[in-house]
C-alpha cells in the first residue's frame, strides 16, 4: 500500500483547492504520519493508511480542505501520544473541534437493540453540533467496513449491525445515496451471508445478460441526443445495490422479472430543460412502458431526490430503465447534504450552521412522515428543545434539561454516584460541580468513597427534580442518623 502524500494530493485538484490548501494538507499529513509511525492495523498495514484513505474519501466528495485535514488527524488524539492541544495549536479551533467531535462519536457503541434509539440520538446530537463530523465519521467507518474481514467474527457482527441500524438510515436521511448503498451492502454481507451471496449471484447473472443491451443503448442514446442538439455530460449504466435489490425481491415474492431497475441507464445533462427534452427524445427512440414515467423533478422525493425516470422496451424487447438528471441533481443524489458543502464560496460559519439547521428541520419534518422513525417519538420531542446530551466516559449518553450540572448528571447515572460525588472532570478537565454542562460534554464524576452524603448547598444549583429529591432524601437520612447517634449517646 502506497502511503505517499501524492495519493491524496492527486485528488486535491486546482479547480477546487488552493495552493495554501495543499500546504496545510501536507502539514497535517506529516503530523499524522509521524504520530502513527510504527503502529499497525489488524491487517498488518501501517496504521497511517487508515486516516489517509479516510481523507481521500472526503476529497472524493470534494469537501473543503479543513474537513479533509480533520479526516487525516481523526485518530491522532485517541490513539497516539500527540494531544488535541497540539492539533489546536497547529491547525486552529475549527479543525481541532472537528477531530474532537469524531473522537467523541467513536465512543458511541452499538450494544444491542435497546440502545438503538440512544445511539441514533448520539449521532444526531453530533450532527446538530457540526454535520462535518458526520462526514468524517462516515468516511472513517466506510474504510473500516472495507477492511472488516480482518476483525474477529463476533466483533464483525456488532459493527455490521451498527452500520445497518444507525449509519445507513442516517446516510439515507441525509440523502447520501452512495454511502447508504455501500453501508447497507457491507453490513448485509456480514449479517446475512447466505442471502447476500444469493442476491449477489442473481445480480451478476443479470449484469452478464443485460450488459450487451445496455452497451448498445448507451451508444444509441448518445447518437440520438446529439442528433437533436443535446450534448449529455454523461450517459452511463448503474447497477442496483445488493441490499436494495434483496428488499425489493422480498416485496415481489423473489420474482426478479418484476424488478425493472436492476440495471438502469443514467443520462446527465446540462439543465432542467434538457432533462425534459431528453425524455421526449428517448420516447421517440423506444416504446415507453405505460405508467412508469416518474417526474421527481417537479415532485421531488421527501429526501430531496430529483430526476426523471422512465422504463422502455428496446427493439429486442428488453426492458430498460432510464434516469435523467442534471449534474447538480446527480451530486445531490450521491452525496446528499455533503453536496451542499462542495461549491460554496467560503461561507461564514454562521451561514453554514443556519443552512444546516434548515436542512435538519426539513429532515425532522420528513422523519415524522416515515414509518421507520415513528417509533422514535422521544427523539422528536427532545431534539433541539431544551435538552442537552451528556456522555459518560464509556460512551453512554444521558439527556438532561439544559443548564444541568455535574450533580444532576451524577444523580441520573446512579444515586450513589450523586451522594458520593467529590469532584468532576468535564472533557478530561477538572471543573466545579456547579458548572452548567453543554451538549456533547463528556462528564466523569470523581467518587469519594468515604463521603457521608450530599452537600446541602447543591440544592441551590441543581436543575432537575430528580437530583433535588435524591439530595433531600439523603440529607434527611443523614440528619436522622446524626440525631439518633446524638440521642443514643445521651
Ligand atoms: Mn478511524
Tab-separated table of C-alpha atoms and ligand atoms in Angstrom:
chain	number	residue	atom	x	y	z
A	1	UNK	CA	0.000	0.000	0.000
A	2	UNK	CA	1.394	3.297	-1.076
A	3	UNK	CA	1.295	5.967	1.568
A	4	UNK	CA	2.973	8.833	-0.184
A	5	UNK	CA	1.326	12.236	0.071
A	6	UNK	CA	0.844	12.030	-3.675
A	7	UNK	CA	-2.049	9.541	-3.314
A	8	UNK	CA	-4.044	12.250	-1.576
A	9	UNK	CA	-2.536	15.148	-3.454
A	10	UNK	CA	-3.802	13.959	-6.861
A	11	UNK	CA	-7.333	14.286	-5.571
A	12	UNK	CA	-6.801	17.880	-4.465
A	13	UNK	CA	-7.203	19.375	-7.915
A	14	UNK	CA	-6.517	23.084	-8.502
A	15	UNK	CA	-10.077	23.795	-9.687
A	16	UNK	CA	-11.216	23.134	-6.142
A	17	UNK	CA	-8.257	23.547	-3.768
A	18	UNK	CA	-5.811	26.465	-3.458
A	19	UNK	CA	-2.016	26.123	-3.073
A	20	UNK	CA	-2.462	27.135	0.597
A	21	UNK	CA	-4.920	24.264	0.982
A	22	UNK	CA	-2.293	21.843	-0.309
A	23	UNK	CA	0.355	23.180	2.075
A	24	UNK	CA	-1.984	22.779	5.021
A	25	UNK	CA	-2.910	19.263	3.909
A	26	UNK	CA	0.781	18.361	3.674
A	27	UNK	CA	1.346	19.700	7.174
A	28	UNK	CA	-1.494	17.526	8.506
A	29	UNK	CA	-0.225	14.553	6.535
A	30	UNK	CA	3.223	14.933	8.130
A	31	UNK	CA	1.808	15.271	11.627
A	32	UNK	CA	-0.464	12.239	11.302
A	33	UNK	CA	2.246	10.175	9.597
A	34	UNK	CA	4.697	10.896	12.419
A	35	UNK	CA	2.120	10.378	15.159
A	36	UNK	CA	1.020	6.954	13.855
A	37	UNK	CA	4.549	5.917	12.944
A	38	UNK	CA	5.217	2.323	13.989
A	39	UNK	CA	1.531	1.488	14.576
A	40	UNK	CA	-0.027	-1.310	12.562
A	41	UNK	CA	-3.610	-2.123	11.669
A	42	UNK	CA	-5.034	-5.582	12.281
A	43	UNK	CA	-4.413	-6.253	8.602
A	44	UNK	CA	-0.683	-5.696	9.159
A	45	UNK	CA	-0.607	-2.486	7.136
A	46	UNK	CA	0.839	0.684	8.634
A	47	UNK	CA	-1.920	2.362	10.660
A	48	UNK	CA	-1.486	5.609	8.775
A	49	UNK	CA	-3.101	4.012	5.705
A	50	UNK	CA	-6.428	4.287	7.527
A	51	UNK	CA	-6.522	8.063	8.151
A	52	UNK	CA	-5.073	8.619	4.695
A	53	UNK	CA	-7.852	6.653	2.989
A	54	UNK	CA	-10.412	8.405	5.189
A	55	UNK	CA	-9.087	11.750	3.953
A	56	UNK	CA	-9.121	10.503	0.366
A	57	UNK	CA	-12.780	9.597	0.650
A	58	UNK	CA	-13.538	13.116	1.871
A	59	UNK	CA	-11.524	14.508	-1.035
A	60	UNK	CA	-13.587	12.332	-3.390
A	61	UNK	CA	-16.628	14.202	-2.094
A	62	UNK	CA	-14.683	17.387	-2.853
A	63	UNK	CA	-15.326	18.713	0.630
A	64	UNK	CA	-13.477	21.767	1.957
A	65	UNK	CA	-9.854	21.252	2.952
A	66	UNK	CA	-10.440	21.651	6.694
A	67	UNK	CA	-12.708	18.585	6.668
A	68	UNK	CA	-10.069	16.583	4.784
A	69	UNK	CA	-7.430	17.697	7.294
A	70	UNK	CA	-9.605	16.719	10.231
A	71	UNK	CA	-10.001	13.354	8.465
A	72	UNK	CA	-6.212	12.904	8.343
A	73	UNK	CA	-5.965	13.735	12.033
A	74	UNK	CA	-9.093	11.952	13.251
A	75	UNK	CA	-7.378	9.143	15.174
A	76	UNK	CA	-4.395	11.136	16.426
A	77	UNK	CA	-5.553	12.306	19.902
A	78	UNK	CA	-7.184	8.967	20.759
A	79	UNK	CA	-4.521	6.574	19.509
A	80	UNK	CA	-1.179	8.410	19.673
A	81	UNK	CA	0.978	10.447	22.020
A	82	UNK	CA	0.056	13.666	20.240
A	83	UNK	CA	-2.681	15.507	22.123
A	84	UNK	CA	-5.612	17.513	20.889
A	85	UNK	CA	-3.991	20.744	22.066
A	86	UNK	CA	-1.114	20.249	19.645
A	87	UNK	CA	-3.624	19.946	16.837
A	88	UNK	CA	-5.367	23.042	18.138
A	89	UNK	CA	-2.107	24.977	18.146
A	90	UNK	CA	-1.089	23.836	14.694
A	91	UNK	CA	-4.446	23.953	12.898
A	92	UNK	CA	-6.784	26.105	14.981
A	93	UNK	CA	-10.027	25.608	16.870
A	94	UNK	CA	-12.228	24.677	13.940
A	95	UNK	CA	-10.189	21.644	12.878
A	96	UNK	CA	-9.399	20.636	16.476
A	97	UNK	CA	-13.097	20.728	17.351
A	98	UNK	CA	-13.957	18.511	14.402
A	99	UNK	CA	-11.289	15.998	15.423
A	100	UNK	CA	-12.620	16.074	18.960
A	101	UNK	CA	-16.138	15.513	17.639
A	102	UNK	CA	-15.028	12.423	15.714
A	103	UNK	CA	-13.226	11.104	18.791
A	104	UNK	CA	-16.370	11.520	20.872
A	105	UNK	CA	-18.515	9.875	18.239
A	106	UNK	CA	-16.043	6.985	18.314
A	107	UNK	CA	-17.081	6.277	21.886
A	108	UNK	CA	-20.581	5.549	20.684
A	109	UNK	CA	-21.009	1.822	20.544
A	110	UNK	CA	-23.928	-0.261	19.493
A	111	UNK	CA	-24.819	-2.560	22.356
A	112	UNK	CA	-27.919	-4.332	21.117
A	113	UNK	CA	-31.382	-3.215	20.160
A	114	UNK	CA	-32.292	-1.486	23.397
A	115	UNK	CA	-29.541	1.006	22.740
A	116	UNK	CA	-30.712	1.711	19.251
A	117	UNK	CA	-32.653	4.855	19.938
A	118	UNK	CA	-29.960	6.078	22.231
A	119	UNK	CA	-27.241	5.683	19.656
A	120	UNK	CA	-29.296	7.310	16.984
A	121	UNK	CA	-29.679	10.209	19.298
A	122	UNK	CA	-25.983	10.430	19.828
A	123	UNK	CA	-25.387	10.541	16.130
A	124	UNK	CA	-27.988	13.204	15.718
A	125	UNK	CA	-26.514	15.139	18.541
A	126	UNK	CA	-23.120	15.176	16.908
A	127	UNK	CA	-24.709	16.196	13.658
A	128	UNK	CA	-26.575	19.039	15.214
A	129	UNK	CA	-23.343	20.378	16.560
A	130	UNK	CA	-21.433	20.000	13.330
A	131	UNK	CA	-22.535	17.866	10.411
A	132	UNK	CA	-18.982	17.875	9.068
A	133	UNK	CA	-18.081	15.494	11.886
A	134	UNK	CA	-20.616	13.061	10.474
A	135	UNK	CA	-18.973	13.150	7.030
A	136	UNK	CA	-15.624	12.290	8.611
A	137	UNK	CA	-17.140	9.530	10.718
A	138	UNK	CA	-18.842	8.101	7.620
A	139	UNK	CA	-15.580	8.054	5.635
A	140	UNK	CA	-13.787	6.516	8.641
A	141	UNK	CA	-16.422	3.830	9.050
A	142	UNK	CA	-16.567	3.146	5.318
A	143	UNK	CA	-12.884	2.274	5.286
A	144	UNK	CA	-13.375	0.092	8.354
A	145	UNK	CA	-16.173	-1.738	6.547
A	146	UNK	CA	-13.959	-2.237	3.513
A	147	UNK	CA	-11.455	-3.992	5.762
A	148	UNK	CA	-13.898	-5.636	8.184
A	149	UNK	CA	-12.755	-9.137	7.226
A	150	UNK	CA	-9.620	-8.729	9.385
A	151	UNK	CA	-11.726	-8.223	12.524
A	152	UNK	CA	-12.766	-11.241	14.671
A	153	UNK	CA	-16.155	-12.710	13.794
A	154	UNK	CA	-18.119	-11.609	16.879
A	155	UNK	CA	-16.918	-8.032	16.600
A	156	UNK	CA	-17.701	-8.002	12.883
A	157	UNK	CA	-21.355	-8.725	13.566
A	158	UNK	CA	-21.666	-5.937	16.092
A	159	UNK	CA	-20.093	-3.411	13.766
A	160	UNK	CA	-22.177	-4.596	10.818
A	161	UNK	CA	-25.326	-4.267	12.893
A	162	UNK	CA	-24.368	-0.795	13.976
A	163	UNK	CA	-23.821	0.190	10.365
A	164	UNK	CA	-27.144	-1.310	9.254
A	165	UNK	CA	-29.176	0.165	12.123
A	166	UNK	CA	-27.560	3.540	12.527
A	167	UNK	CA	-25.182	4.615	9.792
A	168	UNK	CA	-27.215	3.548	6.765
A	169	UNK	CA	-30.508	5.123	7.934
A	170	UNK	CA	-28.755	8.369	8.743
A	171	UNK	CA	-26.954	8.389	5.388
A	172	UNK	CA	-30.369	7.893	3.847
A	173	UNK	CA	-31.864	10.763	5.842
A	174	UNK	CA	-29.024	12.987	4.705
A	175	UNK	CA	-29.693	11.996	1.104
A	176	UNK	CA	-26.233	10.414	0.794
A	177	UNK	CA	-27.242	7.655	-1.609
A	178	UNK	CA	-23.789	6.256	-2.255
A	179	UNK	CA	-22.928	5.933	1.430
A	180	UNK	CA	-26.279	4.440	2.249
A	181	UNK	CA	-25.977	1.855	-0.521
A	182	UNK	CA	-22.433	0.850	0.380
A	183	UNK	CA	-23.108	0.794	4.128
A	184	UNK	CA	-26.097	-1.490	3.611
A	185	UNK	CA	-24.236	-3.819	1.274
A	186	UNK	CA	-21.235	-4.204	3.571
A	187	UNK	CA	-23.469	-4.801	6.576
A	188	UNK	CA	-25.727	-7.206	4.649
A	189	UNK	CA	-22.714	-9.266	3.641
A	190	UNK	CA	-21.741	-9.914	7.263
A	191	UNK	CA	-25.207	-10.088	8.806
A	192	UNK	CA	-26.872	-12.391	6.285
A	193	UNK	CA	-24.106	-14.008	4.249
A	194	UNK	CA	-26.375	-16.620	2.632
A	195	UNK	CA	-28.909	-14.084	1.420
A	196	UNK	CA	-26.136	-11.734	0.403
A	197	UNK	CA	-24.456	-14.361	-1.788
A	198	UNK	CA	-27.742	-15.402	-3.328
A	199	UNK	CA	-28.624	-11.823	-4.253
A	200	UNK	CA	-25.143	-11.070	-5.471
A	201	UNK	CA	-25.212	-14.096	-7.725
A	202	UNK	CA	-28.579	-13.057	-9.170
A	203	UNK	CA	-27.231	-9.586	-9.741
A	204	UNK	CA	-24.129	-10.805	-11.534
A	205	UNK	CA	-26.170	-13.073	-13.767
A	206	UNK	CA	-28.382	-10.149	-14.645
A	207	UNK	CA	-25.457	-7.892	-15.429
A	208	UNK	CA	-23.971	-10.501	-17.713
A	209	UNK	CA	-27.272	-10.953	-19.503
A	210	UNK	CA	-28.270	-7.325	-19.827
A	211	UNK	CA	-24.771	-5.940	-20.369
A	212	UNK	CA	-24.762	-6.007	-24.183
A	213	UNK	CA	-28.216	-4.372	-24.406
A	214	UNK	CA	-27.047	-1.616	-22.055
A	215	UNK	CA	-23.878	-1.000	-24.060
A	216	UNK	CA	-25.940	-0.775	-27.226
A	217	UNK	CA	-28.452	1.592	-25.636
A	218	UNK	CA	-25.735	3.957	-24.359
A	219	UNK	CA	-24.429	4.365	-27.879
A	220	UNK	CA	-27.913	4.713	-29.430
A	221	UNK	CA	-28.979	7.332	-26.867
A	222	UNK	CA	-25.817	9.396	-27.262
A	223	UNK	CA	-26.285	9.442	-31.038
A	224	UNK	CA	-29.969	10.322	-30.862
A	225	UNK	CA	-29.435	13.114	-28.317
A	226	UNK	CA	-26.654	14.722	-30.346
A	227	UNK	CA	-28.859	14.481	-33.434
A	228	UNK	CA	-31.287	16.728	-31.542
A	229	UNK	CA	-28.518	19.078	-30.418
A	230	UNK	CA	-28.178	17.842	-26.832
A	231	UNK	CA	-24.700	17.048	-25.633
A	232	UNK	CA	-25.067	14.942	-22.460
A	233	UNK	CA	-22.421	15.328	-19.747
A	234	UNK	CA	-22.557	11.577	-19.354
A	235	UNK	CA	-24.584	8.503	-20.243
A	236	UNK	CA	-23.715	5.553	-18.073
A	237	UNK	CA	-25.118	2.357	-16.610
A	238	UNK	CA	-25.630	1.862	-12.913
A	239	UNK	CA	-26.375	-1.340	-11.015
A	240	UNK	CA	-28.718	-1.622	-8.109
A	241	UNK	CA	-27.134	-2.181	-4.701
A	242	UNK	CA	-27.401	-5.734	-3.397
A	243	UNK	CA	-29.381	-4.993	-0.261
A	244	UNK	CA	-31.759	-2.715	-2.075
A	245	UNK	CA	-32.414	-5.465	-4.652
A	246	UNK	CA	-32.876	-8.023	-1.876
A	247	UNK	CA	-35.517	-5.881	-0.175
A	248	UNK	CA	-37.321	-5.297	-3.459
A	249	UNK	CA	-37.285	-9.011	-4.297
A	250	UNK	CA	-38.945	-9.719	-0.958
A	251	UNK	CA	-41.765	-7.388	-1.992
A	252	UNK	CA	-42.208	-9.261	-5.286
A	253	UNK	CA	-42.056	-12.854	-3.969
A	254	UNK	CA	-38.484	-13.215	-5.214
A	255	UNK	CA	-39.657	-12.754	-8.811
A	256	UNK	CA	-36.732	-10.982	-10.422
A	257	UNK	CA	-38.576	-10.430	-13.704
A	258	UNK	CA	-40.764	-7.908	-11.876
A	259	UNK	CA	-37.806	-5.748	-10.883
A	260	UNK	CA	-37.086	-3.387	-13.754
A	261	UNK	CA	-34.392	-1.200	-12.290
A	262	UNK	CA	-31.684	-3.757	-11.541
A	263	UNK	CA	-29.636	-2.036	-14.166
A	264	UNK	CA	-30.520	1.485	-15.152
A	265	UNK	CA	-29.099	3.972	-17.550
A	266	UNK	CA	-28.303	7.434	-16.365
A	267	UNK	CA	-28.351	10.441	-18.598
A	268	UNK	CA	-26.753	13.529	-17.070
A	269	UNK	CA	-27.486	16.751	-18.959
A	270	UNK	CA	-26.852	20.484	-18.581
A	271	UNK	CA	-30.159	21.828	-17.279
A	272	UNK	CA	-33.755	21.017	-16.396
A	273	UNK	CA	-34.991	21.936	-19.886
A	274	UNK	CA	-32.657	19.374	-21.388
A	275	UNK	CA	-33.941	16.753	-18.942
A	276	UNK	CA	-37.471	17.030	-20.340
A	277	UNK	CA	-36.171	17.294	-23.907
A	278	UNK	CA	-34.103	14.139	-23.404
A	279	UNK	CA	-37.180	12.337	-22.063
A	280	UNK	CA	-39.103	13.241	-25.221
A	281	UNK	CA	-36.256	12.114	-27.466
A	282	UNK	CA	-35.976	8.843	-25.553
A	283	UNK	CA	-39.684	8.141	-26.035
A	284	UNK	CA	-39.224	8.710	-29.757
A	285	UNK	CA	-36.427	6.154	-29.811
A	286	UNK	CA	-38.048	3.486	-27.627
A	287	UNK	CA	-41.556	2.498	-26.606
A	288	UNK	CA	-42.271	3.653	-23.039
A	289	UNK	CA	-43.945	1.269	-20.640
A	290	UNK	CA	-47.157	2.979	-19.607
A	291	UNK	CA	-47.492	4.171	-16.044
A	292	UNK	CA	-43.750	4.019	-15.461
A	293	UNK	CA	-42.862	7.651	-16.099
A	294	UNK	CA	-41.998	9.418	-12.870
A	295	UNK	CA	-41.301	13.122	-12.639
A	296	UNK	CA	-39.253	13.579	-9.489
A	297	UNK	CA	-38.083	16.943	-10.794
A	298	UNK	CA	-41.404	18.712	-10.369
A	299	UNK	CA	-42.218	16.476	-7.420
A	300	UNK	CA	-39.007	15.560	-5.578
A	301	UNK	CA	-38.917	12.614	-3.173
A	302	UNK	CA	-39.119	13.530	0.530
A	303	UNK	CA	-35.328	13.356	0.897
A	304	UNK	CA	-34.967	15.857	-1.933
A	305	UNK	CA	-34.139	13.348	-4.684
A	306	UNK	CA	-34.738	14.726	-8.176
A	307	UNK	CA	-34.668	13.010	-11.589
A	308	UNK	CA	-36.963	11.882	-14.375
A	309	UNK	CA	-37.497	8.118	-14.519
A	310	UNK	CA	-38.915	6.142	-17.390
A	311	UNK	CA	-38.991	2.464	-18.359
A	312	UNK	CA	-38.901	1.487	-22.047
A	313	UNK	CA	-38.603	-1.507	-24.409
A	314	UNK	CA	-35.707	-1.631	-26.819
A	315	UNK	CA	-36.061	-3.191	-30.311
A	316	UNK	CA	-35.250	-6.632	-28.846
A	317	UNK	CA	-37.997	-6.298	-26.260
A	318	UNK	CA	-35.513	-5.811	-23.406
A	319	UNK	CA	-36.817	-3.600	-20.620
A	320	UNK	CA	-34.574	-0.642	-19.762
A	321	UNK	CA	-34.937	1.948	-17.052
A	322	UNK	CA	-33.623	5.452	-17.635
A	323	UNK	CA	-32.861	8.137	-15.058
A	324	UNK	CA	-32.442	11.635	-16.436
A	325	UNK	CA	-30.962	14.419	-14.315
A	326	UNK	CA	-28.733	17.468	-14.207
A	327	UNK	CA	-25.256	17.358	-12.722
A	328	UNK	CA	-26.440	19.108	-9.535
A	329	UNK	CA	-29.219	16.550	-9.108
A	330	UNK	CA	-26.709	13.779	-9.660
A	331	UNK	CA	-24.333	15.044	-6.992
A	332	UNK	CA	-27.212	15.629	-4.580
A	333	UNK	CA	-28.336	12.058	-5.119
A	334	UNK	CA	-24.891	10.605	-4.450
A	335	UNK	CA	-23.628	12.894	-1.711
A	336	UNK	CA	-26.809	14.497	-0.366
A	337	UNK	CA	-26.216	17.084	2.266
A	338	UNK	CA	-22.453	16.829	1.707
A	339	UNK	CA	-23.004	18.188	-1.807
A	340	UNK	CA	-24.096	21.498	-0.274
A	341	UNK	CA	-20.634	21.918	1.179
A	342	UNK	CA	-18.873	21.440	-2.094
A	343	UNK	CA	-19.199	24.555	-4.143
A	344	UNK	CA	-19.741	27.125	-1.530
A	345	UNK	CA	-17.542	30.175	-1.773
A	346	UNK	CA	-16.145	30.284	1.733
A	347	UNK	CA	-19.370	30.589	3.647
A	348	UNK	CA	-19.314	32.230	7.034
A	349	UNK	CA	-19.602	29.773	9.827
A	350	UNK	CA	-22.909	31.192	10.914
A	351	UNK	CA	-24.341	30.867	7.470
A	352	UNK	CA	-23.214	27.278	7.258
A	353	UNK	CA	-24.789	26.477	10.542
A	354	UNK	CA	-28.031	28.186	9.577
A	355	UNK	CA	-28.279	26.268	6.371
A	356	UNK	CA	-27.558	23.061	8.184
A	357	UNK	CA	-30.279	23.834	10.701
A	358	UNK	CA	-32.720	24.413	7.867
A	359	UNK	CA	-31.775	21.118	6.305
A	360	UNK	CA	-32.207	19.468	9.633
A	361	UNK	CA	-35.641	20.957	10.153
A	362	UNK	CA	-36.575	19.571	6.766
A	363	UNK	CA	-35.264	16.174	7.777
A	364	UNK	CA	-37.111	16.380	11.069
A	365	UNK	CA	-40.380	17.035	9.248
A	366	UNK	CA	-39.762	14.153	6.956
A	367	UNK	CA	-38.973	11.867	9.855
A	368	UNK	CA	-42.457	12.452	11.142
A	369	UNK	CA	-43.891	11.001	7.959
A	370	UNK	CA	-41.647	7.967	7.879
A	371	UNK	CA	-42.826	4.707	9.366
A	372	UNK	CA	-39.375	3.671	10.387
A	373	UNK	CA	-38.862	6.698	12.513
A	374	UNK	CA	-42.319	6.721	14.042
A	375	UNK	CA	-41.080	4.621	16.909
A	376	UNK	CA	-38.673	7.316	17.860
A	377	UNK	CA	-41.243	9.619	19.379
A	378	UNK	CA	-38.985	10.642	22.166
A	379	UNK	CA	-36.290	11.726	19.795
A	380	UNK	CA	-38.612	14.148	18.083
A	381	UNK	CA	-39.731	15.683	21.343
A	382	UNK	CA	-36.325	16.115	22.819
A	383	UNK	CA	-34.304	17.198	19.865
A	384	UNK	CA	-33.230	20.790	19.989
A	385	UNK	CA	-35.744	21.670	22.567
A	386	UNK	CA	-34.393	22.376	25.956
A	387	UNK	CA	-32.437	19.184	26.418
A	388	UNK	CA	-28.741	18.534	26.456
A	389	UNK	CA	-26.929	15.236	25.925
A	390	UNK	CA	-24.004	14.327	28.140
A	391	UNK	CA	-21.677	11.353	27.745
A	392	UNK	CA	-20.205	9.085	30.392
A	393	UNK	CA	-16.539	8.166	29.835
A	394	UNK	CA	-17.578	4.858	28.286
A	395	UNK	CA	-19.942	6.365	25.769
A	396	UNK	CA	-23.351	6.118	27.418
A	397	UNK	CA	-25.475	9.176	26.981
A	398	UNK	CA	-27.880	10.888	29.361
A	399	UNK	CA	-30.248	13.597	28.310
A	400	UNK	CA	-30.907	16.339	30.807
A	401	UNK	CA	-32.645	19.713	30.818
A	402	UNK	CA	-30.371	22.491	29.626
A	403	UNK	CA	-28.480	24.188	32.443
A	404	UNK	CA	-27.985	20.866	34.242
A	405	UNK	CA	-24.818	20.498	36.305
A	406	UNK	CA	-22.478	17.577	37.037
A	407	UNK	CA	-24.536	16.909	40.185
A	408	UNK	CA	-27.702	16.498	38.098
A	409	UNK	CA	-25.760	14.199	35.814
A	410	UNK	CA	-24.358	12.177	38.731
A	411	UNK	CA	-27.823	11.542	40.181
A	412	UNK	CA	-29.086	10.455	36.789
A	413	UNK	CA	-26.307	7.919	36.457
A	414	UNK	CA	-26.881	6.498	39.946
A	415	UNK	CA	-27.985	7.798	43.350
A	416	UNK	CA	-24.803	6.515	44.990
A	417	UNK	CA	-22.675	8.364	42.487
A	418	UNK	CA	-24.596	11.526	43.268
A	419	UNK	CA	-24.280	11.071	47.014
A	420	UNK	CA	-20.564	10.404	46.817
A	421	UNK	CA	-19.669	12.973	44.163
A	422	UNK	CA	-16.444	14.631	45.273
A	423	UNK	CA	-15.440	16.306	42.040
A	424	UNK	CA	-15.839	16.185	38.303
A	425	UNK	CA	-13.856	16.133	35.104
A	426	UNK	CA	-15.603	17.666	32.127
A	427	UNK	CA	-13.921	16.651	28.877
A	428	UNK	CA	-10.964	15.450	30.941
A	429	UNK	CA	-10.566	18.808	32.731
A	430	UNK	CA	-11.224	19.253	36.415
A	431	UNK	CA	-14.274	21.503	36.856
A	432	UNK	CA	-16.652	22.733	39.542
A	433	UNK	CA	-19.662	20.647	40.447
A	434	UNK	CA	-21.988	23.551	39.586
A	435	UNK	CA	-20.633	24.127	36.073
A	436	UNK	CA	-23.512	24.112	33.565
A	437	UNK	CA	-22.993	21.201	31.188
A	438	UNK	CA	-23.235	21.513	27.449
A	439	UNK	CA	-24.413	19.037	24.828
A	440	UNK	CA	-21.636	16.690	23.855
A	441	UNK	CA	-19.670	17.100	27.074
A	442	UNK	CA	-18.031	14.005	28.473
A	443	UNK	CA	-18.591	14.054	32.211
A	444	UNK	CA	-16.672	11.921	34.673
A	445	UNK	CA	-17.738	12.073	38.307
A	446	UNK	CA	-14.935	11.585	40.805
A	447	UNK	CA	-16.374	9.439	43.568
A	448	UNK	CA	-15.255	9.940	47.166
A	449	UNK	CA	-15.740	6.539	48.732
A	450	UNK	CA	-15.849	7.795	52.311
A	451	UNK	CA	-18.163	10.681	51.669
A	452	UNK	CA	-21.159	10.645	54.044
A	453	UNK	CA	-23.711	12.212	51.725
A	454	UNK	CA	-24.654	15.195	49.621
A	455	UNK	CA	-23.898	18.815	50.393
A	456	UNK	CA	-26.992	20.913	51.184
A	457	UNK	CA	-25.569	23.718	49.032
A	458	UNK	CA	-26.080	21.554	45.942
A	459	UNK	CA	-29.800	22.294	46.256
A	460	UNK	CA	-29.005	25.885	45.294
A	461	UNK	CA	-27.853	24.989	41.805
A	462	UNK	CA	-29.285	21.636	40.691
A	463	UNK	CA	-31.713	21.843	37.783
A	464	UNK	CA	-33.530	18.520	37.844
A	465	UNK	CA	-36.339	17.466	40.128
A	466	UNK	CA	-34.754	14.038	40.279
A	467	UNK	CA	-31.479	15.286	41.774
A	468	UNK	CA	-33.300	17.613	44.172
A	469	UNK	CA	-35.426	14.778	45.568
A	470	UNK	CA	-32.485	12.434	45.952
A	471	UNK	CA	-30.430	15.085	47.736
A	472	UNK	CA	-33.294	15.883	50.139
A	473	UNK	CA	-33.871	12.183	50.843
A	474	UNK	CA	-30.224	11.656	51.610
A	475	UNK	CA	-29.945	14.739	53.774
A	476	UNK	CA	-32.943	13.592	55.809
A	477	UNK	CA	-31.361	10.200	56.339
A	478	UNK	CA	-28.021	11.687	57.351
A	479	UNK	CA	-29.742	14.010	59.785
A	480	UNK	CA	-31.719	11.174	61.271
A	481	UNK	CA	-28.694	9.023	61.800
A	482	UNK	CA	-26.856	12.016	63.213
A	483	UNK	CA	-29.682	12.709	65.659
A	484	UNK	CA	-30.151	9.073	66.567
A	485	UNK	CA	-26.446	8.839	67.217
A	486	UNK	CA	-26.621	12.011	69.272
A	487	UNK	CA	-29.662	10.847	71.230
A	488	UNK	CA	-28.083	7.466	71.751
A	489	UNK	CA	-25.114	8.999	73.444
A	490	UNK	CA	-27.294	10.837	75.881
B	1	LIG	MN1	-10.569	5.823	12.403
